[in-house]
Structure formats: C-alpha cells, structure tokens
Short mmCIF file of C-alpha atoms and ligand atoms in Angstrom, two decimals:
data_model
loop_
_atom_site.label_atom_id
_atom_site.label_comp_id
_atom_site.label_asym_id
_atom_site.label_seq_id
_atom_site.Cartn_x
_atom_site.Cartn_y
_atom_site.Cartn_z
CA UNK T 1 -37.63 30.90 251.99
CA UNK T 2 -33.81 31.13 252.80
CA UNK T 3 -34.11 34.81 253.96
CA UNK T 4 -36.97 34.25 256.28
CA UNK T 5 -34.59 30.55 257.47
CA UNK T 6 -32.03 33.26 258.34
CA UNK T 7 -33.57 35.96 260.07
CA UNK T 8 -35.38 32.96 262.54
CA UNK T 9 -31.75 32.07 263.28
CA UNK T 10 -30.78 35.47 263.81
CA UNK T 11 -33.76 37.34 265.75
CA UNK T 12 -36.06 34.54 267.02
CA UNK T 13 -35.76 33.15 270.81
CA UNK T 14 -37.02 29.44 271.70
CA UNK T 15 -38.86 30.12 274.41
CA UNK T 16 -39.35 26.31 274.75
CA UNK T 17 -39.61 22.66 273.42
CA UNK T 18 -42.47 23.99 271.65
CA UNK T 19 -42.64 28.17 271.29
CA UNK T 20 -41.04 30.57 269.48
CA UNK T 21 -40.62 33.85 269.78
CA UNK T 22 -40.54 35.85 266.99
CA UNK T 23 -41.79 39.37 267.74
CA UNK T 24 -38.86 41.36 266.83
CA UNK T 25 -39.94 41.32 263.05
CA UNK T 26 -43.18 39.20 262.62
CA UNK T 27 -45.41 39.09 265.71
CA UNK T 28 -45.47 42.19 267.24
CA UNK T 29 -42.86 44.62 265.68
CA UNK T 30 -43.27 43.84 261.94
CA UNK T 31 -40.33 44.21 259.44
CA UNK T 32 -41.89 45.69 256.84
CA UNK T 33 -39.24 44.67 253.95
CA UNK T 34 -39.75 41.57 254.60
CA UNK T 35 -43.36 41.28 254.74
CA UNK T 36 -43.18 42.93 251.51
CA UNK T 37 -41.02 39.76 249.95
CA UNK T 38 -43.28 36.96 251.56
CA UNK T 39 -46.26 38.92 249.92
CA UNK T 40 -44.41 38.40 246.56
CA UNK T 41 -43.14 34.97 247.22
CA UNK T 42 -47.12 33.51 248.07
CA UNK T 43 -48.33 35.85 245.01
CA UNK T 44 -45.98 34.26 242.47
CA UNK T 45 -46.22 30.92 244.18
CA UNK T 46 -50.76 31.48 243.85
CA UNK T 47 -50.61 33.67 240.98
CA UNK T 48 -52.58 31.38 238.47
CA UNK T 49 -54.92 30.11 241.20
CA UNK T 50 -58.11 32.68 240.43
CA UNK T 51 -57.34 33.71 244.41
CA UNK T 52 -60.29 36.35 244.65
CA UNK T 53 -59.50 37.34 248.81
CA UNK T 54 -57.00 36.69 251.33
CA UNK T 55 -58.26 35.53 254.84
CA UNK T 56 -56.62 36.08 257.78
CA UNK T 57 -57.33 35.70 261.77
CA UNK T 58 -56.06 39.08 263.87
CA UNK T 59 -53.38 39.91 265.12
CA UNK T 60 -50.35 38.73 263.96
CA UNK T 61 -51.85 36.94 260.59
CA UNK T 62 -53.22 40.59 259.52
CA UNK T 63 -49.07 41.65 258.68
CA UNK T 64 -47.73 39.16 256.44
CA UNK T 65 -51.45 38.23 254.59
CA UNK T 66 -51.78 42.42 253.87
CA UNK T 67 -49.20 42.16 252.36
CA UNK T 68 -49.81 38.95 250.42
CA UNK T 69 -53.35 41.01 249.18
CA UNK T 70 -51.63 43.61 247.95
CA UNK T 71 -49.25 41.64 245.96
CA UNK T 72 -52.41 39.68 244.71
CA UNK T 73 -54.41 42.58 244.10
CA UNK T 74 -56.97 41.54 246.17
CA UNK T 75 -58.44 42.39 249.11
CA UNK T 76 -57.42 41.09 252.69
CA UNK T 77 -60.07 39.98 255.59
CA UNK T 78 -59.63 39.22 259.16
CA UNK T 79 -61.33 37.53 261.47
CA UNK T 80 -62.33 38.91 264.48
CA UNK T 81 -61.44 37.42 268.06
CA UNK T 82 -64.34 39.86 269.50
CA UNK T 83 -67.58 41.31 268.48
CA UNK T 84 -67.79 45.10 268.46
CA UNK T 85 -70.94 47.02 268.77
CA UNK T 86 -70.61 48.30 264.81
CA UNK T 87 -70.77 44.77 264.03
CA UNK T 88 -74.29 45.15 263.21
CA UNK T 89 -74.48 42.74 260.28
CA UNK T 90 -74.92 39.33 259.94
CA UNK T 91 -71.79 37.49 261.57
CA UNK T 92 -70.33 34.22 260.70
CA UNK T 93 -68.45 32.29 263.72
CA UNK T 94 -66.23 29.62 264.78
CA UNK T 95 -64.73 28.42 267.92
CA UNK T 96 -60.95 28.85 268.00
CA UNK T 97 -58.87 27.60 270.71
CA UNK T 98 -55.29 29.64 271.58
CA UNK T 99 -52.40 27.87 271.42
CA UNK T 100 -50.21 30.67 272.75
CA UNK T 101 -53.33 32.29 274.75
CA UNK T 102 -54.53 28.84 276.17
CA UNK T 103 -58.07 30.04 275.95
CA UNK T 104 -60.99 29.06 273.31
CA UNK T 105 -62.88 32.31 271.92
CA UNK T 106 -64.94 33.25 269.24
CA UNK T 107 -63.63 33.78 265.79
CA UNK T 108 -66.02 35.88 263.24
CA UNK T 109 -66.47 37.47 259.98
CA UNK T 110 -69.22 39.34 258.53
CA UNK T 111 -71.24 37.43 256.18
CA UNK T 112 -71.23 40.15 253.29
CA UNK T 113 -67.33 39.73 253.33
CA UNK T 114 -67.23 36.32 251.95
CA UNK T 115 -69.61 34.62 249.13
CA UNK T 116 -69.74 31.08 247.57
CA UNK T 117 -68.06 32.69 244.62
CA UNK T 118 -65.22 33.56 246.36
CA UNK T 119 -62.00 31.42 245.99
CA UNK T 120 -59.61 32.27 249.63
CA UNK T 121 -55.90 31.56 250.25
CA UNK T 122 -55.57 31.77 254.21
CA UNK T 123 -52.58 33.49 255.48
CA UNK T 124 -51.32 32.58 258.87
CA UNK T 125 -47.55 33.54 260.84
CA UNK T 126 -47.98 30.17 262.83
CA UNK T 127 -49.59 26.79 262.02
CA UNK T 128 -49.02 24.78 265.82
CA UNK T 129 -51.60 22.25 266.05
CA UNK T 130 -53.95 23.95 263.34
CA UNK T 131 -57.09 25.19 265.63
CA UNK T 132 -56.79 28.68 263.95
CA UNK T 133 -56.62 27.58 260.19
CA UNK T 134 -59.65 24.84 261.37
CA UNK T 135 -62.23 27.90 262.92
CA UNK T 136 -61.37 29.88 259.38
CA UNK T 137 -62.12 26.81 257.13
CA UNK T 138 -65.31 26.65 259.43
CA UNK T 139 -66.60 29.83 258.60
CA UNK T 140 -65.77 29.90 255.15
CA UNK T 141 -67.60 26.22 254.49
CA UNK T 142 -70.72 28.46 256.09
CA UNK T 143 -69.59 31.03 253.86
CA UNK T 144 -69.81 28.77 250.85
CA UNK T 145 -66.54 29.64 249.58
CA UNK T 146 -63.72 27.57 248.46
CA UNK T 147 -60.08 27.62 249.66
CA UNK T 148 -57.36 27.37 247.43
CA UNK T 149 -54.44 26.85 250.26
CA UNK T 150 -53.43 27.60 253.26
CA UNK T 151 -50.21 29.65 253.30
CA UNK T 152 -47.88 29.97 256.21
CA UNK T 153 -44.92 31.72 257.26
CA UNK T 154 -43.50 29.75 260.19
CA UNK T 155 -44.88 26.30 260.35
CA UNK T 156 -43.52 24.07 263.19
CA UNK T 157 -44.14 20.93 261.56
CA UNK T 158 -43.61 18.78 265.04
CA UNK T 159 -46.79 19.32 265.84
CA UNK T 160 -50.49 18.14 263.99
CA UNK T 161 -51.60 21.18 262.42
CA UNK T 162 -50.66 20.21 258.85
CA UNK T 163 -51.81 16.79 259.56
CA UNK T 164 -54.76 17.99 260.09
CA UNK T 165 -55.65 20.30 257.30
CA UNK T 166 -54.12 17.69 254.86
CA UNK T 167 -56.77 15.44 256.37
CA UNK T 168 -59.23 17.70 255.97
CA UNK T 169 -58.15 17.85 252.42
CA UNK T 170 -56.62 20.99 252.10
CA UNK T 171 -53.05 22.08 250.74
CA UNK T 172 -50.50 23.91 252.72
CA UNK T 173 -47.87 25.72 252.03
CA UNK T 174 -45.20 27.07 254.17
CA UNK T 175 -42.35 29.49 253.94
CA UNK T 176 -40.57 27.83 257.03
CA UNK T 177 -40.51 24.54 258.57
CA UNK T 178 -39.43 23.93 261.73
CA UNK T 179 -38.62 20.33 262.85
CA UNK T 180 -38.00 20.80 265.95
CA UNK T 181 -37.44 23.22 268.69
CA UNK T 182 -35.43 21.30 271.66
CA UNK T 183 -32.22 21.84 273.32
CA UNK T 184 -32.83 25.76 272.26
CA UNK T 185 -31.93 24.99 269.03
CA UNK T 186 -34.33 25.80 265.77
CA UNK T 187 -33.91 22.72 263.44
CA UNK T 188 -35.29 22.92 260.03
CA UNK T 189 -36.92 20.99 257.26
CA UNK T 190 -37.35 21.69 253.76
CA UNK T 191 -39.82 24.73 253.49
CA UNK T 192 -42.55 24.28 250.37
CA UNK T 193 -41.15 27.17 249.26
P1 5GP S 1 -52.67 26.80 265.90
O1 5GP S 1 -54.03 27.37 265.81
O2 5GP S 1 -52.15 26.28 264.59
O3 5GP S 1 -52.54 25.80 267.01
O4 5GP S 1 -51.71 27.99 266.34
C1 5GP S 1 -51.55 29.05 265.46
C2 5GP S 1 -51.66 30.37 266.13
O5 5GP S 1 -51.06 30.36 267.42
C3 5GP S 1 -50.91 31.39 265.31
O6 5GP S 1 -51.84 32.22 264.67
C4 5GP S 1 -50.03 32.13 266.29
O7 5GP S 1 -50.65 33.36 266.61
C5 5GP S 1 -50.00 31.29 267.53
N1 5GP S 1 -48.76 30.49 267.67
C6 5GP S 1 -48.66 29.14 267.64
N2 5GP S 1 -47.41 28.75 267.91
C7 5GP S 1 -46.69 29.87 268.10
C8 5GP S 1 -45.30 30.09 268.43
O8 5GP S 1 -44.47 29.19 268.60
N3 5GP S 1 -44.92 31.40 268.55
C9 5GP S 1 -45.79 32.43 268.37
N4 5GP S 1 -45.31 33.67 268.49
N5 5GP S 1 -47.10 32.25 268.08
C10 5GP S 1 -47.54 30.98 267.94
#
C-alpha cells in the first residue's frame, strides 16, 4: 500500500536495527483516514473469503482491525492481555511473549466469542517474530475456528514471524514490508498488497 509506504517514510522513527516507531498515526495516536483506507484495502482484498469475525490482540491491533470489521461488516474481537473481574465466562488463553514489552503474559478471549463455525482474518499493526499472531491461532484452534489469513499493516519481514505462520500453514498478507531497518534507514520490499 503506496500511501501507508509513504507516510512510514514521512512520520515513522527507527528507533533501531530492529524497532520502529510509528505512534504518530498507528500505535498510539491513530490517523483515522487512514485506518479507514486499510479497512477497505483488507475488505476488498478478503471480500469473497466468507470472513465471519475479525480477531485482533489489544492495543494497537484493535485500530486498524475495527476498522477492517466495519468495512467487512462483521464484527471485531480482541484479545485480552489481562483478566478483569467481569470476565466471568468461560475464557480461552494463550501465552504471548512481547516483543516490544520483553515480557510473556496471558492472552484471552471469551469462549462464547468464537465458535467452530466461525471463519477469522487476524488483524495485526506489527508481525516481528510472530509470538502474537502464534497465541491468537492458539486460541482459536481451541476455539475450533478456522482462519482465513493473517493480515498485517507493517510487517518487518527481517525477522521469522512470517516464516513461521507460513510454516504453520497459514497465509499472510501485509500492507508493508520492511526489509530492513539499519543505518536508520527503512528499506522496503514488495508489500502483498
Ligand atoms: P510479534 O509477536 O510478531 O513478535 O510482534 C508483534 C507485536 O509486537 C505487535 O503487535 C506490536 O505491538 C509489537 N511490535 C513488534 N515490532 C514492533 C515495532 O518495530 N514497532 C512497534 N511499535 N511495535 C512492534
């Protein structure tokens, strides 16, 4: 996605060999225009795939796979990094380790939330090493459900994480590719979409 290639160059900051920082527009203040056209772009890109939910893991996923949802007409759910005392109700988990956080902590959903009939497209801002993506497959093989693809906004394709859902069989698809990160510069390959 050209636009989304651009705005990287423009607003994001390489914090290192390996991190970027992009929370000017994705991560932490969210440009809302633009979250609007990656929700079309993944909805025409999945429209003919039966997608009956979007998944997501909180924070920064919930933005960009909203707005995916809407453009779907489905609805969007998040996992949670924390149980809450009105999460009374069966709970599915996974363990998730950070790559920005450098800590491993529980992912979950509610059970009622997902079904074997279900078919998911996960929506992520990030794939690193793919530890997020991995805990929400987890959950939704307990789940039952299928997965149609994992859709990402800002892959950095130097490290494993698509290597590791392909492996796991599963199809990803990403709005940005970054090749690499060094010297301060962002490189780029050719985005899936
Ligand atoms: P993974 O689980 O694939 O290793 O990492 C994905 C998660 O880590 C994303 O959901 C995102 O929140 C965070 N993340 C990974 N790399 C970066 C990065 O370079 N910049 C930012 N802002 N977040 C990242």
């Amino acid at each position: 996605m050209k636009k989304l290639e651009e705005r990287i160059v423009q607003d994001g900051r390489v914090l290192s060999d390996t991190v970027l920082k992009v929370d000017s527009f994705l991560t932490h203040q969210v440009d809302v225009a633009l979250m609007k056209e990656i929700g079309h772009v993944f909805a025409e890109h999945f429209k003919y795939s039966g997608i009956t939910k979007v998944v997501t893991i909180e924070a920064s996923g919930i933005a960009p796979a909203v707005y995916v949802a809407e453009a779907l007409g489905v609805p969007m759910v998040f996992a949670k990094k924390s149980k809450n005392i009105t999460m009374t109700e069966e709970i599915l988990t996974a363990e998730v380790y950070s790559f920005t956080k450098q800590v491993t902590s529980q992912i979950s959903i509610v059970e009622a939330f997902l079904s074997k009939d279900d078919r998911l497209l996960i929506v992520d801002d990030f794939l690193a090493n793919g530890q997020a993506a991995k805990g929400l497959l987890e959950i939704i093989g307990q789940a039952g459900a299928s997965v149609e693809a994992i859709a990402i906004v800002i892959e950095k394709s130097f490290q494993g994480g698509r290597q590791l859902l392909e492996e796991a069989g599963q199809t990803v698809v990403s709005l940005a590719r970054i090749a690499s990160l060094e010297n301060g510069t962002v490189v780029f390959a050719p985005a899936d979409v």
